[in-house]
Short mmCIF file of C-alpha atoms in Angstrom, two decimals:
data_model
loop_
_atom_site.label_atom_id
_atom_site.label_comp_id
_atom_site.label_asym_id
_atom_site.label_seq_id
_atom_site.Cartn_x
_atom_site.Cartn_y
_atom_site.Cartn_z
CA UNK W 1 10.80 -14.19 10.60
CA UNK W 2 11.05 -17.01 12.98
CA UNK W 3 14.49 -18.46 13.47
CA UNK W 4 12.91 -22.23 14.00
CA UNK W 5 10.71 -21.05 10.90
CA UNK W 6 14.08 -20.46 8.87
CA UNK W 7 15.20 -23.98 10.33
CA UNK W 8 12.03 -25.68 9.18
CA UNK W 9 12.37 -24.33 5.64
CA UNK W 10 15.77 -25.95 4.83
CA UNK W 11 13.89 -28.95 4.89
CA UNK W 12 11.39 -28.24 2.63
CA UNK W 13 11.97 -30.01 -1.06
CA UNK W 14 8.15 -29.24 -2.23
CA UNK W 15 5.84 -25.85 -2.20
CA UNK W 16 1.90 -25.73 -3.14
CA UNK W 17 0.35 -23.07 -3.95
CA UNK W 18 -3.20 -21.93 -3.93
CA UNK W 19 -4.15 -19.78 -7.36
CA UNK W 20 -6.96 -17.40 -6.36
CA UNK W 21 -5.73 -14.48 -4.21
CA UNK W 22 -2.72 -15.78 -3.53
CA UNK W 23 -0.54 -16.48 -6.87
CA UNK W 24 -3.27 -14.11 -8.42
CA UNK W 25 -5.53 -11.49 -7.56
CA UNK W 26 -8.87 -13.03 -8.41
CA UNK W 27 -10.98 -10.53 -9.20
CA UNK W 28 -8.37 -8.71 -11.62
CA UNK W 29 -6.36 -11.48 -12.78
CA UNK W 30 -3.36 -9.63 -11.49
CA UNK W 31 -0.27 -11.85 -10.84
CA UNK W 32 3.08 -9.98 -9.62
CA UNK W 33 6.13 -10.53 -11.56
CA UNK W 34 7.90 -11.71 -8.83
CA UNK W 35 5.88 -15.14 -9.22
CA UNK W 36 8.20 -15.85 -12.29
CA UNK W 37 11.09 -15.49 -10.24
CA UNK W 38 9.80 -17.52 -7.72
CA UNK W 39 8.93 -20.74 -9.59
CA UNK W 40 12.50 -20.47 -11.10
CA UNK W 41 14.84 -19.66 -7.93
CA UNK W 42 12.75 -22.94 -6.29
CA UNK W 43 13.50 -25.01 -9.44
CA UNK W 44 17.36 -23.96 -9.84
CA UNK W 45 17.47 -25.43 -5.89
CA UNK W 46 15.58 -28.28 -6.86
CA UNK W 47 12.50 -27.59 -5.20
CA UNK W 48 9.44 -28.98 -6.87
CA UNK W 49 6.41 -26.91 -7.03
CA UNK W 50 2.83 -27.52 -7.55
CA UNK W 51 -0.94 -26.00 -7.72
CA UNK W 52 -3.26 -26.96 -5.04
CA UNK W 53 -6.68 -24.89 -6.38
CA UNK W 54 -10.64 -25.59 -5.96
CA UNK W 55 -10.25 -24.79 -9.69
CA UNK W 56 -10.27 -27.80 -12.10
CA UNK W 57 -7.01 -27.91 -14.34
CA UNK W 58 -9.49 -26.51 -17.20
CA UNK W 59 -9.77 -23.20 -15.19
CA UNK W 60 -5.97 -22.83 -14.41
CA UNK W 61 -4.99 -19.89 -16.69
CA UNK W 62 -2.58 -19.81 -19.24
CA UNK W 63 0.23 -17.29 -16.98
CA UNK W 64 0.05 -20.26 -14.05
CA UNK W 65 0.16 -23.00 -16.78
CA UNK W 66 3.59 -21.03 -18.22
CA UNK W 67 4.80 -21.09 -14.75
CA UNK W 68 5.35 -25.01 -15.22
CA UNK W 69 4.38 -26.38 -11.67
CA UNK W 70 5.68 -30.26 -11.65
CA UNK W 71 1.81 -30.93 -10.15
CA UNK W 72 -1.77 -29.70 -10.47
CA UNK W 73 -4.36 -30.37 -7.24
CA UNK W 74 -7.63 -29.50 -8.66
CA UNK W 75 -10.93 -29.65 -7.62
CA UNK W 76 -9.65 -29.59 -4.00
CA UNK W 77 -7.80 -32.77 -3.80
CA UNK W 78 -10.34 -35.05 -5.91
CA UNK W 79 -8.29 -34.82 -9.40
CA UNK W 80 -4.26 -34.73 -9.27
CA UNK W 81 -2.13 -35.10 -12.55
CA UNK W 82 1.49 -34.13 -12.89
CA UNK W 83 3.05 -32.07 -15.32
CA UNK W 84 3.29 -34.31 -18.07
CA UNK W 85 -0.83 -34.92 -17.69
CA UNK W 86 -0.88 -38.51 -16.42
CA UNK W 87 -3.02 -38.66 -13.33
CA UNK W 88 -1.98 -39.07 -10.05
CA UNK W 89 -4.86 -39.72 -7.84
CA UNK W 90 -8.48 -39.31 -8.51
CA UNK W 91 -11.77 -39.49 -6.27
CA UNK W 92 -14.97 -38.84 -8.49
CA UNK W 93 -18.60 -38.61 -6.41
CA UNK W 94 -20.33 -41.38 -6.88
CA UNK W 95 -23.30 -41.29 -9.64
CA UNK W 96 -25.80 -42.17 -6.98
CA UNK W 97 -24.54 -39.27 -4.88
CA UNK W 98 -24.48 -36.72 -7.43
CA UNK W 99 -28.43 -38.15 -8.76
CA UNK W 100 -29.48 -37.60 -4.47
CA UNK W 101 -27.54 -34.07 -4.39
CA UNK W 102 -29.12 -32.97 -7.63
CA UNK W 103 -32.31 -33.91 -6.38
CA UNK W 104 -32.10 -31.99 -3.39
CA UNK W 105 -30.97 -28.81 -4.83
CA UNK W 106 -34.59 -28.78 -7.00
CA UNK W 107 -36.01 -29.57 -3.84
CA UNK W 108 -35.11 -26.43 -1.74
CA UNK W 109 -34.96 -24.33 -5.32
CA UNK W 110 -31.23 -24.02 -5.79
CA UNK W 111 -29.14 -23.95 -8.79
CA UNK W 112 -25.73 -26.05 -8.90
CA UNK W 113 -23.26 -26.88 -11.08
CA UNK W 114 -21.10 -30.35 -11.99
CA UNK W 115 -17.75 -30.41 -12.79
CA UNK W 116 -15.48 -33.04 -14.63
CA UNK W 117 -11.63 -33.38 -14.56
CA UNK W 118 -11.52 -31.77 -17.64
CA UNK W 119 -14.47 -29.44 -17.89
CA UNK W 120 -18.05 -28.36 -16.47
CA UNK W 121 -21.59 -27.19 -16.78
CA UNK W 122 -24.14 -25.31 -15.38
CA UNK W 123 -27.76 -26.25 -13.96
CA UNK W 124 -28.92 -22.64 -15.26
CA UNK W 125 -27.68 -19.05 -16.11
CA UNK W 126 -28.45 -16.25 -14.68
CA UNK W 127 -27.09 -12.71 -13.06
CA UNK W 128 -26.42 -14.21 -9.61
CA UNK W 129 -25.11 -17.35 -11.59
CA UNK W 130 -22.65 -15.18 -13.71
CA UNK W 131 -21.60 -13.04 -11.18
CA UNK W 132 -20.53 -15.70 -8.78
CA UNK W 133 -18.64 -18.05 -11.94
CA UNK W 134 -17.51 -16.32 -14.50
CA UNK W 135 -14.50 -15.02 -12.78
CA UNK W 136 -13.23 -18.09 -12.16
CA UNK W 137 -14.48 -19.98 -15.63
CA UNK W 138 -15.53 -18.39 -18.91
CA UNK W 139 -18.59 -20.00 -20.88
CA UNK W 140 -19.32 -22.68 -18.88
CA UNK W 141 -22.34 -24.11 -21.11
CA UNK W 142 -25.87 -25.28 -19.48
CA UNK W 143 -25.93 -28.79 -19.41
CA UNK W 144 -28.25 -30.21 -15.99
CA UNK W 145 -27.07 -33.73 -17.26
CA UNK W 146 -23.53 -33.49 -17.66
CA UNK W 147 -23.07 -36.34 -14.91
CA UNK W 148 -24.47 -38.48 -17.37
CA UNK W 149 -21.70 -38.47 -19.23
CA UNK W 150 -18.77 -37.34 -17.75
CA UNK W 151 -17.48 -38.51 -14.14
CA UNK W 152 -17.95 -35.67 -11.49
CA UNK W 153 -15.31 -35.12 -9.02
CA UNK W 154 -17.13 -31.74 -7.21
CA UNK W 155 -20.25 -29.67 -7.45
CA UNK W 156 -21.24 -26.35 -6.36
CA UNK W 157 -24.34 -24.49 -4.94
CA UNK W 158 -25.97 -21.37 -6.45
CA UNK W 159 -28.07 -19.38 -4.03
CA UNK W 160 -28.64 -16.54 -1.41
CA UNK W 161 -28.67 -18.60 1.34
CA UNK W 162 -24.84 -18.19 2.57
CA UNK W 163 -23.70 -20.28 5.31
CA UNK W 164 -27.15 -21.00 6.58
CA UNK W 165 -27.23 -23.65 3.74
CA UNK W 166 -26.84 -27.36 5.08
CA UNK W 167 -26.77 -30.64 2.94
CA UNK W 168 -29.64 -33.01 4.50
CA UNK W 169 -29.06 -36.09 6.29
CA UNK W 170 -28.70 -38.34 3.99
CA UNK W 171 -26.26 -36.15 1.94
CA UNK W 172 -23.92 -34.86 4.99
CA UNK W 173 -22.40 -38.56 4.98
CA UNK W 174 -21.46 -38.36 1.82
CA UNK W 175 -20.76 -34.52 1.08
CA UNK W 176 -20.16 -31.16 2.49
CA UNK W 177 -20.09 -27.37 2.10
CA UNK W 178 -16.92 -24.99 1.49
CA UNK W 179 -18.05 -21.55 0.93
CA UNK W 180 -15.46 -19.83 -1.73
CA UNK W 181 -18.21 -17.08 -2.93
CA UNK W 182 -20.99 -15.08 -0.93
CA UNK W 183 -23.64 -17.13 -3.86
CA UNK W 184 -21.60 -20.69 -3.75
CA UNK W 185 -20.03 -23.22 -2.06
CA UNK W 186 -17.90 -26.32 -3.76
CA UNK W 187 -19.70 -29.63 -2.75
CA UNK W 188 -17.20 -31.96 -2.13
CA UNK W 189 -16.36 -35.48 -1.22
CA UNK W 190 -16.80 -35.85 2.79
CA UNK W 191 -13.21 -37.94 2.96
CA UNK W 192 -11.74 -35.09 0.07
CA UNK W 193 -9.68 -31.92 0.71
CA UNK W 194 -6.73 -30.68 -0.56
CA UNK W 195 -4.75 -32.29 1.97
CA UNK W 196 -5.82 -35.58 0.68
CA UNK W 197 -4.91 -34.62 -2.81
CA UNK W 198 -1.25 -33.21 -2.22
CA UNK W 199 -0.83 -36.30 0.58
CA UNK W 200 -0.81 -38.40 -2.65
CA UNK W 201 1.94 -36.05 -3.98
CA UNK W 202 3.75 -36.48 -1.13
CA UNK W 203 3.58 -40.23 -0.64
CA UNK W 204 4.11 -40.91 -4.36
CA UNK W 205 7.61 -38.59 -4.00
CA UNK W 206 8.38 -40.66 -0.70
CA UNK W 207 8.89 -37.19 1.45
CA UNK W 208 6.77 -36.72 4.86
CA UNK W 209 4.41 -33.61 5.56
CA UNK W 210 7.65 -31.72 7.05
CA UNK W 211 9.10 -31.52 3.02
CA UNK W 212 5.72 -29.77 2.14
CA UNK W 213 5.20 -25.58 2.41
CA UNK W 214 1.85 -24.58 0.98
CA UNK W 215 0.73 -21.11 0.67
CA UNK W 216 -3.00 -20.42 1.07
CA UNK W 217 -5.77 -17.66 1.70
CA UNK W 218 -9.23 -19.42 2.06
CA UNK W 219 -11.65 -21.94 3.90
CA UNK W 220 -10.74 -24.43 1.42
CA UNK W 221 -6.83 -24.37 2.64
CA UNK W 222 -7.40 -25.44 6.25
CA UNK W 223 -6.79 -29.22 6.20
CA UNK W 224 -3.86 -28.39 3.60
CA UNK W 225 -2.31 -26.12 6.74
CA UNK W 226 -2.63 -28.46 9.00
CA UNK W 227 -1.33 -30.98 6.94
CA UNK W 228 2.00 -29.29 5.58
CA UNK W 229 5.34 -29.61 7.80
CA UNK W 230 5.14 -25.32 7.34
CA UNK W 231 1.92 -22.92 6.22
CA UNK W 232 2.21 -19.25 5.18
CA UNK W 233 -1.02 -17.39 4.71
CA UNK W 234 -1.90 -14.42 2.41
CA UNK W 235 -2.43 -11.15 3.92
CA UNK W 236 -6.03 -11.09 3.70
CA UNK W 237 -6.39 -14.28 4.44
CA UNK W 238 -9.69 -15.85 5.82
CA UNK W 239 -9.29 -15.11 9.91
CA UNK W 240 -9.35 -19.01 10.54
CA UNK W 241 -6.62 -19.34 7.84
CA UNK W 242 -4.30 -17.25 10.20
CA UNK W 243 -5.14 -18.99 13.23
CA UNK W 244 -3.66 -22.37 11.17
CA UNK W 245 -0.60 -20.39 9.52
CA UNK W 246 3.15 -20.61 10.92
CA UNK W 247 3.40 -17.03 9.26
CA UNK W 248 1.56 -14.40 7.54
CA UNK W 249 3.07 -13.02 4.49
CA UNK W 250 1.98 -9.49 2.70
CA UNK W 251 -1.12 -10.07 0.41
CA UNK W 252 -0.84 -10.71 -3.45
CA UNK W 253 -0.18 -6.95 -4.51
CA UNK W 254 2.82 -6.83 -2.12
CA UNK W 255 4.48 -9.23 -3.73
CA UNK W 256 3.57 -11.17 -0.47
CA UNK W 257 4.87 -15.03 -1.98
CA UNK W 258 8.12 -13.71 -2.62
CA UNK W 259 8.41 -11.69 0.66
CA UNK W 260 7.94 -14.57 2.88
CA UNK W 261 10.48 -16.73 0.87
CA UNK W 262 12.93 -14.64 0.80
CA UNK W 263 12.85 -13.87 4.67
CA UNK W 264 12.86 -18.10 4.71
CA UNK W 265 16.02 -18.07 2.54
CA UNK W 266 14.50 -20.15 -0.41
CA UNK W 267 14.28 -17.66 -2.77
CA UNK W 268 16.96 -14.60 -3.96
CA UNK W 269 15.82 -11.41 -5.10
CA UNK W 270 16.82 -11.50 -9.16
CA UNK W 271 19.64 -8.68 -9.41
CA UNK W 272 19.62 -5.91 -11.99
CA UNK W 273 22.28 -3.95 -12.44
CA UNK W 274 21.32 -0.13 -13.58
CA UNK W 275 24.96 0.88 -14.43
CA UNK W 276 25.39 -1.66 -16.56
CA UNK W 277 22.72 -0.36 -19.56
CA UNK W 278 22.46 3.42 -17.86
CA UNK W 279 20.89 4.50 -21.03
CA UNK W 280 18.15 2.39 -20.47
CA UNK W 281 17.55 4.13 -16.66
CA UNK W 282 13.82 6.80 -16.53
CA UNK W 283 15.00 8.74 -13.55
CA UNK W 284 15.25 11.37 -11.93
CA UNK W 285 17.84 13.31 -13.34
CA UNK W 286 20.69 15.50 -12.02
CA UNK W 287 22.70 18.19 -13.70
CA UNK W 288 25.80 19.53 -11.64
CA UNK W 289 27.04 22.68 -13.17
CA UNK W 290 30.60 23.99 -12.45
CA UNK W 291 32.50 26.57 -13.28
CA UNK W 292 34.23 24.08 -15.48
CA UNK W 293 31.19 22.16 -16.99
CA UNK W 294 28.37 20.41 -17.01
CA UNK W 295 28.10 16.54 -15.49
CA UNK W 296 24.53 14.70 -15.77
CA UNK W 297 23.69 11.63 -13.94
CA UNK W 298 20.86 9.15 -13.51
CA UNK W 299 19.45 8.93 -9.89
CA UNK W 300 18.91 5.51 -8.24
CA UNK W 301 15.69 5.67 -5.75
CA UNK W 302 15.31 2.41 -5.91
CA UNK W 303 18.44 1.00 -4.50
CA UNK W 304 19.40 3.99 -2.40
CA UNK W 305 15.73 6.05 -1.42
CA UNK W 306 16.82 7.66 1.65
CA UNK W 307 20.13 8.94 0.02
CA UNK W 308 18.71 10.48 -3.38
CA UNK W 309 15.72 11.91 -1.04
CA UNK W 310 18.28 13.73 0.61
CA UNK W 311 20.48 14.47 -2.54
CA UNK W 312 17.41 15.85 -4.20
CA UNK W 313 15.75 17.92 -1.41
CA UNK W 314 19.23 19.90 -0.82
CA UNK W 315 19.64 20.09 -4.45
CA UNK W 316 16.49 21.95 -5.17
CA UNK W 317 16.92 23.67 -1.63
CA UNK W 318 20.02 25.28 -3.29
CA UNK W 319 22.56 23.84 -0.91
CA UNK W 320 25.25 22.83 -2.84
CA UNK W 321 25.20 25.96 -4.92
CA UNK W 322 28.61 28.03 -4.78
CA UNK W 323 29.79 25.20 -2.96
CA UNK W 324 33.44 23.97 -4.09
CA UNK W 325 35.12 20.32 -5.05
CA UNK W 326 37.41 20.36 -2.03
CA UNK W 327 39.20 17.39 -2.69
CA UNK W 328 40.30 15.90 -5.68
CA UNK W 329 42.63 13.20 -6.34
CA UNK W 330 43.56 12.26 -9.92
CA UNK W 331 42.77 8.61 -10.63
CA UNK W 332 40.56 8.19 -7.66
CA UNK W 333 38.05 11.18 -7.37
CA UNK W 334 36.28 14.26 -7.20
CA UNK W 335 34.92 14.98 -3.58
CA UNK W 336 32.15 18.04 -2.43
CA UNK W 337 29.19 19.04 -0.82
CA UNK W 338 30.15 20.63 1.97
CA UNK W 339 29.33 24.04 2.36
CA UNK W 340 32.37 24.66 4.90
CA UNK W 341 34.50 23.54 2.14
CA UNK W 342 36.87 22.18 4.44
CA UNK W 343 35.54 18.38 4.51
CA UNK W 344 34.61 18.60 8.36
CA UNK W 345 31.63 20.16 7.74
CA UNK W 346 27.71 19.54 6.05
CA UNK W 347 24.21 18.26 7.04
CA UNK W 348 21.12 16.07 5.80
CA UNK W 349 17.90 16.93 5.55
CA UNK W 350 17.14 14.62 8.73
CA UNK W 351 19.18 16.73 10.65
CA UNK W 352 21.66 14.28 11.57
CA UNK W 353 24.17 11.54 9.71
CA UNK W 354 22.17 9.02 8.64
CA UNK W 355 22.74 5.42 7.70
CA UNK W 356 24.01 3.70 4.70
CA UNK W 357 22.10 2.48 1.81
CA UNK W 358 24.38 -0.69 0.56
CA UNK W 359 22.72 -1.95 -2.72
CA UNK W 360 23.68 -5.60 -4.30
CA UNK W 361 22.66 -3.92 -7.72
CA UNK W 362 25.16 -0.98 -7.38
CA UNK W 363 29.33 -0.40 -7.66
CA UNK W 364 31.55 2.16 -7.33
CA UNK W 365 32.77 1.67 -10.90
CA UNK W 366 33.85 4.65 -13.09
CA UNK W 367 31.30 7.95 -13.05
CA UNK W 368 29.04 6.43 -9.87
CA UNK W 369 28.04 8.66 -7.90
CA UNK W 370 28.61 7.90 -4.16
CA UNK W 371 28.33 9.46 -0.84
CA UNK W 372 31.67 10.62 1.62
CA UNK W 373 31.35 9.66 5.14
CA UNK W 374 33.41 9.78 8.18
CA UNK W 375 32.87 5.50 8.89
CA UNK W 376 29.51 3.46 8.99
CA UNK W 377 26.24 5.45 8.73
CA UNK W 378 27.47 8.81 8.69
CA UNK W 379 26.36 9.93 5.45
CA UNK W 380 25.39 14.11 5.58
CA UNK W 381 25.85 15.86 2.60
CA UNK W 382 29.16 15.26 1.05
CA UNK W 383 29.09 13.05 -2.14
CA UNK W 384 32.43 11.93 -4.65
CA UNK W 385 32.34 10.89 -8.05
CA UNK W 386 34.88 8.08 -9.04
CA UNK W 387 37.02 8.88 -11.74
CA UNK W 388 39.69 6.22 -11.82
CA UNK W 389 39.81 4.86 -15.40
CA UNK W 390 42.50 1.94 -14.82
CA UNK W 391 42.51 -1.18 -12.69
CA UNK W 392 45.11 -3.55 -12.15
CA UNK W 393 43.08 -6.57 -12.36
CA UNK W 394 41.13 -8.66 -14.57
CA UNK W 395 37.10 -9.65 -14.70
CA UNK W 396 38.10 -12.52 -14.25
CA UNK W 397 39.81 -12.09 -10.92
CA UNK W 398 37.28 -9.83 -9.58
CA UNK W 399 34.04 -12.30 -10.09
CA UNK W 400 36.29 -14.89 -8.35
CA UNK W 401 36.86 -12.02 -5.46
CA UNK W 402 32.45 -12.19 -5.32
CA UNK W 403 31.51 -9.14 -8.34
CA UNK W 404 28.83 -9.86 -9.95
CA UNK W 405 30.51 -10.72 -13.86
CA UNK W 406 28.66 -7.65 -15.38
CA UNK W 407 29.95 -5.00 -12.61
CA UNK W 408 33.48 -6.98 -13.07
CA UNK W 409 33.87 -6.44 -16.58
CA UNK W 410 32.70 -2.98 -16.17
CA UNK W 411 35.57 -2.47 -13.52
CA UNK W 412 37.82 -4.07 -15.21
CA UNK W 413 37.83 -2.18 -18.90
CA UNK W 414 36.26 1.31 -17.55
CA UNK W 415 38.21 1.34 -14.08
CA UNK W 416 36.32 1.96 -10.40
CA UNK W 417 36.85 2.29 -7.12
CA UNK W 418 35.68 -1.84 -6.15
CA UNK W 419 37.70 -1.15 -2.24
CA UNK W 420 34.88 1.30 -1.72
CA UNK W 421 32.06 -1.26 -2.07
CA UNK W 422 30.06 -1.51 0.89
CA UNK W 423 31.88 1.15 2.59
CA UNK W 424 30.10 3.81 0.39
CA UNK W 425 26.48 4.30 -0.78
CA UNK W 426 26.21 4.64 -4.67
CA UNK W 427 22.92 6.52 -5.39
CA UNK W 428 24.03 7.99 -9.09
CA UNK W 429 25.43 7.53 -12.10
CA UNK W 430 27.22 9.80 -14.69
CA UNK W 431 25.13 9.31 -18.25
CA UNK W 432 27.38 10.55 -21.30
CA UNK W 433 30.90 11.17 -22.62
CA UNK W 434 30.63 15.05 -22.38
CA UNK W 435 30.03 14.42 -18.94
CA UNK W 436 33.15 12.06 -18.51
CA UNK W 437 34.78 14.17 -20.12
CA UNK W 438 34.06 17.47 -17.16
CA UNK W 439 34.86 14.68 -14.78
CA UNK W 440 38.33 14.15 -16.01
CA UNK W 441 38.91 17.37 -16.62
CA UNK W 442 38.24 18.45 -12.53
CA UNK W 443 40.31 15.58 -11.90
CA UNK W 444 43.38 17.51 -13.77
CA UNK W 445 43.50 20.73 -11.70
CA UNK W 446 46.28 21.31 -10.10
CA UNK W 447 46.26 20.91 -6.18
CA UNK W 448 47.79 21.58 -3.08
CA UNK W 449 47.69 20.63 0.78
CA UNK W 450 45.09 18.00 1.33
CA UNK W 451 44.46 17.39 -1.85
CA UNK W 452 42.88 21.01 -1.96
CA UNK W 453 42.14 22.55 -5.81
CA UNK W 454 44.73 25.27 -6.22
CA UNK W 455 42.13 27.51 -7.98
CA UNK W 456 38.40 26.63 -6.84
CA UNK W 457 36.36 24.52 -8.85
CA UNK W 458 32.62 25.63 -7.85
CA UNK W 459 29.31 23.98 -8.32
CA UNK W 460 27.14 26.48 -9.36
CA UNK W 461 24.05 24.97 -8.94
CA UNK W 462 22.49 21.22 -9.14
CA UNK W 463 19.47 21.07 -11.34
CA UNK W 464 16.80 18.39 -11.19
CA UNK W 465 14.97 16.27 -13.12
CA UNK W 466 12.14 14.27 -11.22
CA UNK W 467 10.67 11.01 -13.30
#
């Protein structure tokens, strides 16, 4: 991401967003859940959000509608109401206009269809018709005269023709041609585009273009682009959309929106915290058996893929088995993996140390699961498990130190190891009492030089679960 990019976005105090293949996948209706968590990390910084669609507001489904933008575009610019429903701007065709364009259409034998602020209808029905609509709007009823009564703010063509279609003369003063579908284009308003419709926004608000990021995929997004202070296209956007865009962001199913906002700083990935309700965790699953028990834990691939690739592989390679607990220091932890048993030694399955895996989502509280390393990025083979159970300070004092308050109050009544955060990779989790239970019971041996087990305490094997 552009460093002047990342400049430009701290002025931005508005985002619009296209609907079709970019908040949502037409075709499937798939929307990522990340969308949720993008309308509300813009709203908690009080950045005001809005739709900017070739739909009309009666063809913005009910998941976008939940999202709450503070604006709906619609109908590319020529109908704009805010969130409470009173309008904001509105351009309807002229009745003359729509009487000529209707005219034409039966003239060259096209279909076409009218649409309202509120609603629409169809000239005709058929497979072609269907195909090309009915994605987009359910039931649209057949009503050639719906102009009569209702004021029309866009139209569309039905036909084969593609782009080879052109409005007459005495039409292309008046109207022109977006393509959104291989068997339709909207007919809109020559002086009408999105731009025009979210301009209104924008003057109403009193902010200038430079305030305004709009994400976008199609044809019908280019005067928005080159409107907005900053553009971000889909990933499979239109090729002319990507010659307009500042930046091109991963498509829909990539969670492509949040991506790109993120890497602008405007948005904050929403944290979970997998220690916090382990029982709730699907996997994969590790069993280390020793000579004095059994301890199970709950794998984090997520957080830490690299690490539990590597934990896993030499697990089910047999690596660790016979191999002993080396070190152990009661109240702090329980430390192996290294077949030389002397702490020097032990390798990866990339042949070489490899780099750390620091998670915002995962502590070194009580039972994690972390690897031993010789500084930064020198992770091999050797893991610890943390088995202090007291800490000398309060949840309160640690969320004012920067823990998150549900790792603090984990710390704080379970005990941890919080000076290892970010110095250690936590990739695992112990999962029950029994377990806890082994743990504290390795941490009892007696021990000599180096914090050496007096009698060895030997994995016998690790056994693994995979999701």
């Amino acid at each position: 991401m552009d460093v002047k990019l990342k400049y430009k976005a701290k002025k931005i105090k508005i985002v619009f967003f296209d609907i079709d293949d970019t908040l949502r996948v037409k075709d499937t209706g798939y929307m990522p859940a990340s969308i949720q968590q993008v309308f509300k990390s813009l709203k908690e910084k009080g950045i005001l959000v809005g739709i900017a669609s070739g739909r009309g507001i009666f063809g913005v489904v009910p998941e976008i509608r939940e999202l709450e933008p503070d604006f709906f575009v619609t109908l590319n610019g020529a109908y704009v109401e805010d969130k409470k429903g009173q309008v904001v701007s509105e351009q309807p065709i002229p009745q003359n206009i729509v009487e000529k364009y209707i005219a034409w259409t039966k003239e060259v034998g096209i279909e076409y269809g009218l649409v309202g602020s509120h609603g629409a209808a169809l000239s005709a029905r058929s497979p072609m018709i269907n195909q090309a609509i009915d994605v987009v709007y359910q039931k649209l009823p057949v009503d050639p005269d719906f102009y009569q009564s209702e004021k029309i703010y866009q139209m569309w063509t039905f036909e084969d023709q593609g782009d080879s279609l052109q409005l007459p003369a005495d039409l292309s003063g008046d109207l022109r041609l977006v393509r959104w579908h291989p068997n339709s284009s909207d007919v809109v308003s020559i002086a009408g585009s999105k731009a025009t419709g979210v301009q209104k926004v924008i003057e109403k608000l009193g902010l200038k273009p430079e305030n305004l990021l709009v994400f976008g995929d199609e044809l019908n997004d280019l005067e928005l682009f080159d409107y907005a202070g900053m553009s971000i296209a889909m990933g499979h956007s239109h090729p002319k959309i990507f010659e307009k865009a500042d930046y091109i962001t991963k498509t829909v199913e990539e969670d492509g929106i949040f991506d790109a906002l993120e890497k602008l700083g405007m948005v904050e990935k929403e944290l979970n915290f997998p220690q916090v309700e382990i029982e709730n965790n699907k996997g994969p699953f590790a069993t280390i058996k020793t000579n004095l028990g059994d301890m199970k834990l709950v794998l984090f691939p997520e957080q830490a893929p690299k690490t539990v690739a590597n934990f896993i592989a030499l697990s089910k390679d047999g690596y660790y088995d016979g191999v002993i607990f080396h070190r152990i220091i009661q109240d702090f932890m329980i430390q192996g993996g290294d077949p030389t048993g002397t702490g020097m030694g032990g390798e990866s399955i990339y042949g070489e140390r490899f780099e750390d895996e620091f998670s915002p989502e995962l502590y070194n509280i009580r039972g994690a699961l972390s690897m031993a390393n010789a500084g930064p990025n020198t992770n091999g083979s050797q893991f610890f498990i943390v088995q202090n159970s007291n800490l000398p300070y309060s949840a309160k004092e640690l969320s004012r130190g920067g823990w998150p308050e549900p790792i603090a109050e984990i710390y704080a009544t379970k005990g941890g190891t919080p000076h290892l955060d970010r110095r250690h990779t936590v990739f695992g989790q112990l999962l029950d009492e029994q377990s806890y239970q082994v743990l504290d019971k390795i941490s009892q041996v007696e021990t000599g030089a180096m914090d050496r087990p007096v009698e060895d305490v030997i994995i016998e094997t690790i056994e693994v679960e995979d999701e």
